[in-house]
Short mmCIF file of C-alpha atoms and ligand atoms in Angstrom, two decimals:
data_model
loop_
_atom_site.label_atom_id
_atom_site.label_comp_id
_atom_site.label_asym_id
_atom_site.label_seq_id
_atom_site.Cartn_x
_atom_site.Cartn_y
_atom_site.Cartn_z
CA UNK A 6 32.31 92.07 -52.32
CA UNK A 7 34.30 90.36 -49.67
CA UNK A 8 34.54 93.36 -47.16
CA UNK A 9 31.98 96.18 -46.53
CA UNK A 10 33.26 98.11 -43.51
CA UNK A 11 31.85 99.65 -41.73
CA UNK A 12 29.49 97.96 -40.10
CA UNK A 13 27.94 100.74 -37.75
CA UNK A 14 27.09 104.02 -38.30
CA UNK A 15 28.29 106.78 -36.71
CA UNK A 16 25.74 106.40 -33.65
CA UNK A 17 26.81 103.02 -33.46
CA UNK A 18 23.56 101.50 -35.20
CA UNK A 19 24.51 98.17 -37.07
CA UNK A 20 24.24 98.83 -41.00
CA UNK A 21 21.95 96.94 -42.79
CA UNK A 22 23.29 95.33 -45.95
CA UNK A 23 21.56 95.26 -48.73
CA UNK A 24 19.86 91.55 -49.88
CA UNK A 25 20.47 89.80 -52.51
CA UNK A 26 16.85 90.48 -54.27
CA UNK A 27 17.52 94.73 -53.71
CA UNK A 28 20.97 93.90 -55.28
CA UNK A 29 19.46 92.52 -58.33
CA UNK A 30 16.85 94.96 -58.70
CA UNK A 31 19.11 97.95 -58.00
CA UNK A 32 21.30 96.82 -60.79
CA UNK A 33 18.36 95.95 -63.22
CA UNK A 34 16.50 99.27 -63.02
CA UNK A 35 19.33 101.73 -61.44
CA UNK A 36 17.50 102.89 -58.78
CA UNK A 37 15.61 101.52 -55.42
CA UNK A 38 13.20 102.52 -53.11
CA UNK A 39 13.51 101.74 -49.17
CA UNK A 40 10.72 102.18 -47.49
CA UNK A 41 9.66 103.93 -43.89
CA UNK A 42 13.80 103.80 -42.88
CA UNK A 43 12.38 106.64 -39.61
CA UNK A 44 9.67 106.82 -37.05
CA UNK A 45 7.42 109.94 -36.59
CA UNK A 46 9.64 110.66 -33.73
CA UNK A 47 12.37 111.53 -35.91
CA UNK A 48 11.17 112.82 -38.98
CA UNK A 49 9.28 115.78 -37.06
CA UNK A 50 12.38 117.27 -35.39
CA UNK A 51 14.24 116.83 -39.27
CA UNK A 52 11.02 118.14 -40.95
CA UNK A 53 11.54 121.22 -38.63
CA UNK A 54 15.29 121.46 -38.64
CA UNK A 55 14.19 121.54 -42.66
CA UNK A 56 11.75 124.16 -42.87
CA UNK A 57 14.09 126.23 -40.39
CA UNK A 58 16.91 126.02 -43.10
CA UNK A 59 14.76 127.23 -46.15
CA UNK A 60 13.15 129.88 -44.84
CA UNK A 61 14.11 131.12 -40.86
CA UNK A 62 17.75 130.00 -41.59
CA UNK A 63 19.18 132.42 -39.27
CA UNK A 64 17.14 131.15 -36.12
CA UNK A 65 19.37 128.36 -36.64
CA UNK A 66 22.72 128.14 -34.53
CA UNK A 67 25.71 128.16 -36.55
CA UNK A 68 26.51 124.25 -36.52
CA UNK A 69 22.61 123.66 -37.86
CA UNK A 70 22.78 126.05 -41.03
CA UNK A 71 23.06 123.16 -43.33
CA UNK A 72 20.37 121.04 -44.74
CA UNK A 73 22.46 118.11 -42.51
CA UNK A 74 23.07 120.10 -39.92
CA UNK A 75 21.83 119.33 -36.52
CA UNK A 76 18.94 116.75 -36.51
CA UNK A 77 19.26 116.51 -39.65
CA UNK A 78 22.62 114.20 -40.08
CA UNK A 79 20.92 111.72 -39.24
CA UNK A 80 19.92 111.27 -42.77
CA UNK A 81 23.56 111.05 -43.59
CA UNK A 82 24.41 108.07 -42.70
CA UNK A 83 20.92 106.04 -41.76
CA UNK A 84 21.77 102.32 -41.34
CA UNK A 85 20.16 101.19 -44.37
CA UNK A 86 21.37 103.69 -46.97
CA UNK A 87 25.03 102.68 -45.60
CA UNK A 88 24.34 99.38 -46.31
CA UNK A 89 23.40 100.20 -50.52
CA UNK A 90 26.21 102.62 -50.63
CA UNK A 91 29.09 100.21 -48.74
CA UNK A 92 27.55 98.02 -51.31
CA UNK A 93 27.12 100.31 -54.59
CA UNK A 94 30.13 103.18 -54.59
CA UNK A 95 32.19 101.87 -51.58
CA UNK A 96 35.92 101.71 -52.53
CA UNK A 97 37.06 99.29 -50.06
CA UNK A 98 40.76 100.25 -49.90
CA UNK A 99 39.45 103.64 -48.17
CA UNK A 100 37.16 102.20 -45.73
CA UNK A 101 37.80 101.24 -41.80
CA UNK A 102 35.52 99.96 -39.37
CA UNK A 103 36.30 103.94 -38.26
CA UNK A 104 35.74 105.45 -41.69
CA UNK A 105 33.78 105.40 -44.68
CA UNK A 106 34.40 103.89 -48.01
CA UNK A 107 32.65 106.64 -49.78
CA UNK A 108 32.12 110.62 -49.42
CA UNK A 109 29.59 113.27 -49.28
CA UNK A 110 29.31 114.92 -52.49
CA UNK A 111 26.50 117.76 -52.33
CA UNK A 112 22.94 118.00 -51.64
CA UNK A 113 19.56 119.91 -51.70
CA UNK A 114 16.29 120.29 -49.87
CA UNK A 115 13.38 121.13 -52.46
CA UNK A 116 9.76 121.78 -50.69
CA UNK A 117 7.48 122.17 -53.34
CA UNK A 118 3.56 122.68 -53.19
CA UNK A 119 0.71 121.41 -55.86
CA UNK A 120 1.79 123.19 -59.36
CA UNK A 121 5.71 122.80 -58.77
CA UNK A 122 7.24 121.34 -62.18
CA UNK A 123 10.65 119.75 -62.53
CA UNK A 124 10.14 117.98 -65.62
CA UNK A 125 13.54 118.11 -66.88
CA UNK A 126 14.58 114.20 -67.94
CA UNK A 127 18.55 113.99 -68.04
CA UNK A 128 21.14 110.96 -67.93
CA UNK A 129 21.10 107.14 -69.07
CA UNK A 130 23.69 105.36 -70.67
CA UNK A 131 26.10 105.46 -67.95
CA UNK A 132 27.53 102.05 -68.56
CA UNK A 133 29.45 103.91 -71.77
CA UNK A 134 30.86 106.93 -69.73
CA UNK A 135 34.55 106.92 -68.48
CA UNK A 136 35.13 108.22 -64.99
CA UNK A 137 35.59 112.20 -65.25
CA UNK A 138 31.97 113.12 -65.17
CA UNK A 139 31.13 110.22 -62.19
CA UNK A 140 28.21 109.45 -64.29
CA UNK A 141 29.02 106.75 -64.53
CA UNK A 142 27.96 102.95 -63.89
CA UNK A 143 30.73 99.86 -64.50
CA UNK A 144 29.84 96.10 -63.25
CA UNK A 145 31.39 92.81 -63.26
CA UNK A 146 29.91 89.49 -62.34
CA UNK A 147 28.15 89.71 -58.81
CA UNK A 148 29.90 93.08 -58.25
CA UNK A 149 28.78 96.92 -59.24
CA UNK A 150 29.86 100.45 -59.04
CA UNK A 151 27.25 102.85 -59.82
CA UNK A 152 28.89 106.28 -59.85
CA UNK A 153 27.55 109.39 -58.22
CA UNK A 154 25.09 108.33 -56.58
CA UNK A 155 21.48 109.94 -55.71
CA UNK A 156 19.73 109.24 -52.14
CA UNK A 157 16.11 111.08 -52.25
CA UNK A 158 15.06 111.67 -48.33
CA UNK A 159 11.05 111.66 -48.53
CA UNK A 160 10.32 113.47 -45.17
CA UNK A 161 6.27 113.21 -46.22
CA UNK A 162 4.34 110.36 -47.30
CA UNK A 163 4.38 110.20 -51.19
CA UNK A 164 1.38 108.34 -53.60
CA UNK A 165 2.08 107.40 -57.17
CA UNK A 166 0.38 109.98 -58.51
CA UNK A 167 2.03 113.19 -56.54
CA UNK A 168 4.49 113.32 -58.77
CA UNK A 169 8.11 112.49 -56.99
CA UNK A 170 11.18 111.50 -58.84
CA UNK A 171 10.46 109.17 -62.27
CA UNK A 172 12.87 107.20 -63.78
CA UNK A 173 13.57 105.38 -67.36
CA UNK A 174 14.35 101.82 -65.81
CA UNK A 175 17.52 100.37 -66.95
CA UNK A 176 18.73 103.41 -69.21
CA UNK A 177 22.09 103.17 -67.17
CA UNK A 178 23.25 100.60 -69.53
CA UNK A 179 20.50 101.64 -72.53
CA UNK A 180 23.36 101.56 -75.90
CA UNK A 181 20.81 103.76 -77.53
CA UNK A 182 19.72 107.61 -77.39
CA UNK A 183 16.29 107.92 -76.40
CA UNK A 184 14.53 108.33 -78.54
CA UNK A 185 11.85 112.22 -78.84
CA UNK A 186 8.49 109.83 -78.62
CA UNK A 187 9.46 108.46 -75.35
CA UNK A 188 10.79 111.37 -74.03
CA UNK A 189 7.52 112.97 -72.75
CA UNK A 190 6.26 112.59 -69.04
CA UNK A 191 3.35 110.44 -70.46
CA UNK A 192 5.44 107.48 -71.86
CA UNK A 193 4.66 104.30 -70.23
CA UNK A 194 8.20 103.74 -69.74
CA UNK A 195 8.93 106.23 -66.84
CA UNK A 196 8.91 104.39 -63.55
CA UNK A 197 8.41 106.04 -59.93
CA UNK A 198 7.53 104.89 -56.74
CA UNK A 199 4.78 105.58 -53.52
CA UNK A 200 6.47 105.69 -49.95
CA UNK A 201 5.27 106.33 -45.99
CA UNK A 202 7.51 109.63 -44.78
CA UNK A 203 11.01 109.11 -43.76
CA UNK A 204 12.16 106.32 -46.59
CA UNK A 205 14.52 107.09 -49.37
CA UNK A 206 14.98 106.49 -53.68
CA UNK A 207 18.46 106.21 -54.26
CA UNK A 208 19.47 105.97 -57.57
CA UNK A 209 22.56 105.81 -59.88
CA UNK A 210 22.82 109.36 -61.94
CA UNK A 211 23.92 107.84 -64.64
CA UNK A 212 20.14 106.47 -64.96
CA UNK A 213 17.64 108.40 -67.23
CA UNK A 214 15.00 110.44 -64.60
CA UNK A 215 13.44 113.57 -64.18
CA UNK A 216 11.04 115.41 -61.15
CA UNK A 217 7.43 115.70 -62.44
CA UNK A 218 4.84 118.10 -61.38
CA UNK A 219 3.66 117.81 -57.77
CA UNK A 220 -0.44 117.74 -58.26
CA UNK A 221 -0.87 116.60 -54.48
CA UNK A 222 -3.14 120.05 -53.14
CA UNK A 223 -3.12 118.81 -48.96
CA UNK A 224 0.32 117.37 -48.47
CA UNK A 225 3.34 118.94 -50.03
CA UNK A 226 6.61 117.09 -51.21
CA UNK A 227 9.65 117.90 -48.81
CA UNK A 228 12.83 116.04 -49.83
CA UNK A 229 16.39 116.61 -49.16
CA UNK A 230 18.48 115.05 -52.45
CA UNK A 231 21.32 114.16 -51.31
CA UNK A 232 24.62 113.00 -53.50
CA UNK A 233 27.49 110.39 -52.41
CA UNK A 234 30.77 110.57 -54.53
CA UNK A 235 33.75 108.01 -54.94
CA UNK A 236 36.60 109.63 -51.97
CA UNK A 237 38.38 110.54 -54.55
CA UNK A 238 36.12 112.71 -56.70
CA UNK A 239 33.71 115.16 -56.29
CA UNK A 240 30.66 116.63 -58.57
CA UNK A 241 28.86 119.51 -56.44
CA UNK A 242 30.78 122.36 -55.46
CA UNK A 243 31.58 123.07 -51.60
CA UNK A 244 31.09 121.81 -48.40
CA UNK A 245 29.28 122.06 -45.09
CA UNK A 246 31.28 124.67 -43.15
CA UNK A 247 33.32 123.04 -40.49
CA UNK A 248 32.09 124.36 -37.33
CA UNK A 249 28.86 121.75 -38.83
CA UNK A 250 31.09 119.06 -39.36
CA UNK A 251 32.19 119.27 -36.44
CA UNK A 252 29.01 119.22 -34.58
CA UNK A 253 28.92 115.56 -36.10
CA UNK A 254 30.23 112.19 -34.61
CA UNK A 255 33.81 111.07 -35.44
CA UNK A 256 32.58 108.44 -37.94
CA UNK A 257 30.14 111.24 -39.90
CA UNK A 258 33.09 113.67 -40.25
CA UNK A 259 34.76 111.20 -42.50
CA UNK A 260 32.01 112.06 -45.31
CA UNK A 261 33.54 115.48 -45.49
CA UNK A 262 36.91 114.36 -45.78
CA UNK A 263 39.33 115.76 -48.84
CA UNK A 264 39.28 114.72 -52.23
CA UNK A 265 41.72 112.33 -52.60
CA UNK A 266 43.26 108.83 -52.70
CA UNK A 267 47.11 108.41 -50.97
CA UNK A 268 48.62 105.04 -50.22
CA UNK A 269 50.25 103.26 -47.44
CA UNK A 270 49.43 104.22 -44.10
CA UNK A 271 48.57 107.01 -41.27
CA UNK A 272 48.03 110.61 -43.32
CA UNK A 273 49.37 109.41 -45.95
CA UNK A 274 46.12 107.41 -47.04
CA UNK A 275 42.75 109.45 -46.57
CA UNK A 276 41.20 106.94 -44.60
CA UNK A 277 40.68 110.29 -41.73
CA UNK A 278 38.85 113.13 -41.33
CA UNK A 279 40.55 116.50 -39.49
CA UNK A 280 40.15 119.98 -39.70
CA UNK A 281 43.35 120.29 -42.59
CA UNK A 282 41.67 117.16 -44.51
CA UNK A 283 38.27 118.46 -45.62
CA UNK A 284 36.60 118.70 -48.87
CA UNK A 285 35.98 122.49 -50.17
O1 AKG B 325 13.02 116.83 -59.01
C1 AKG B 325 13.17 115.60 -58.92
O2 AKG B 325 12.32 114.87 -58.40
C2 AKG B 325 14.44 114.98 -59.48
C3 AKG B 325 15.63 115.89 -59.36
C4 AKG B 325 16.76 115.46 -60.22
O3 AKG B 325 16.59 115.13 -61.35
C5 AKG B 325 18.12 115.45 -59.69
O4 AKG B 325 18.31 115.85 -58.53
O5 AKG B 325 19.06 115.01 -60.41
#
């Protein structure tokens, strides 16, 4: 792609595009894993903010009773997972230096404790979908647009074996149903990945994967899964309400924007975030 605005986040950190080795790998397999993207110093007041949301939720202010409210939109917009999406769902045409090419769709936190299953595998073949169900996943030489998109927040260290997030490697372009004997957690094929706290999976949901049991007894997995959406569509139902939008920097606000394209210039293009312009 020629342009891939913007090139800060909202705090003004300089994104971090992606290189041409996670390019090729994201578009082999689907999915990516970015390792250790936050220092201890900021994952303890998100792991907090967290924990606060699921279960002392009213403790919170207003503005924080979201899992990305407060501390926690920093996750949001984190220099390096800018730099996969500007690359991976961006649609240019929307995008400023002051606004970006992509939107918020939905999200979850899920803190689950040795025993938890999720086994549950669903997508693949995404190359063959049209656009209606963004699960979708087109590409062109040197150039790819992976649909909805998935960004899995890891707020505590993961091993292989916990159990986080697996995934069927390349099923986002696999031409064939899978098939029942490779569609048990044991198959060889299922792919997942080991991580310090505070680094991300983001994957394409058009890609085959599934949770798995978390077997880890001492540390427990606490993840926020968080989807991005072309601007002009949107999966998830609702939206952070505004008074936490607001709470966020300029830049951030345009995540929540409305669903929708426009053309030429000023309101009449949704390159803007304001309080009659946001998703519901
Ligand atoms: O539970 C997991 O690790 C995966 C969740 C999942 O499949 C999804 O969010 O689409």
């Amino acid at each position: 792609m020629s342009e891939l605005l913007p090139t800060t986040n909202a705090d003004g950190l300089p994104v971090i595009p992606m290189t041409e080795e996670q390019k090729y790998v994201f578009d082999l397999k689907g999915w990516i894993c970015l390792p250790g993207l936050l220092t201890e110093e900021q994952l303890a007041p998100v792991r907090e903010h967290q924990m606060k949301f699921l279960y002392e939720r009213d403790s919170l202010p207003a503005e924080e009773q979201n899992n990305h409210g407060g501390v926690s939109q920093i996750l949001l917009d984190n220099p390096a997972v800018v730099g996969v999406l500007n690359e991976i769902i961006s649609h240019q045409r929307l995008a400023s230096e002051d606004c970006y090419g992509f939107r918020f769709d939905h999200t979850y936190t899920s803190h689950r404790q040795a025993g938890h299953d999720n086994f549950n595998p669903h997508g693949g073949g995404g190359f063959f979908s049209f656009g209606g169900s963004s699960h979708y996943y087109q590409m062109q030489p040197e150039k790819i647009h992976a649909g909805l998109v998935r960004v899995v927040w890891e707020l505590n260290e993961v091993e292989k074996k916990d159990g986080a997030t697996m995934f069927l490697s390349g099923s986002h372009k696999a031409a064939f149903p899978r098939p029942k004997s490779l569609s048990g957690r044991e198959s060889d094929l299922w792919e997942t990945y080991a991580c310090p706290a505070g680094s991300v999976a983001i994957f394409t949901e058009s890609l085959c994967h599934t949770g798995t049991q978390w077997v880890n007894e001492e540390r427990d997995r606490l993840s926020l899964f968080t989807c991005y959406n072309t601007v002009n569509a949107k999966w998830g139902k609702g939206c952070p309400a505004p008074e936490v939008i607001e709470a966020m920097a300029p830049k951030r606000r345009t995540l929540f924007r409305g669903v929708w394209h426009g053309m030429n210039e000023g309101e009449k293009i949704n390159r803007y975030y304001d309080g009659a312009n946001h998703a519901v």
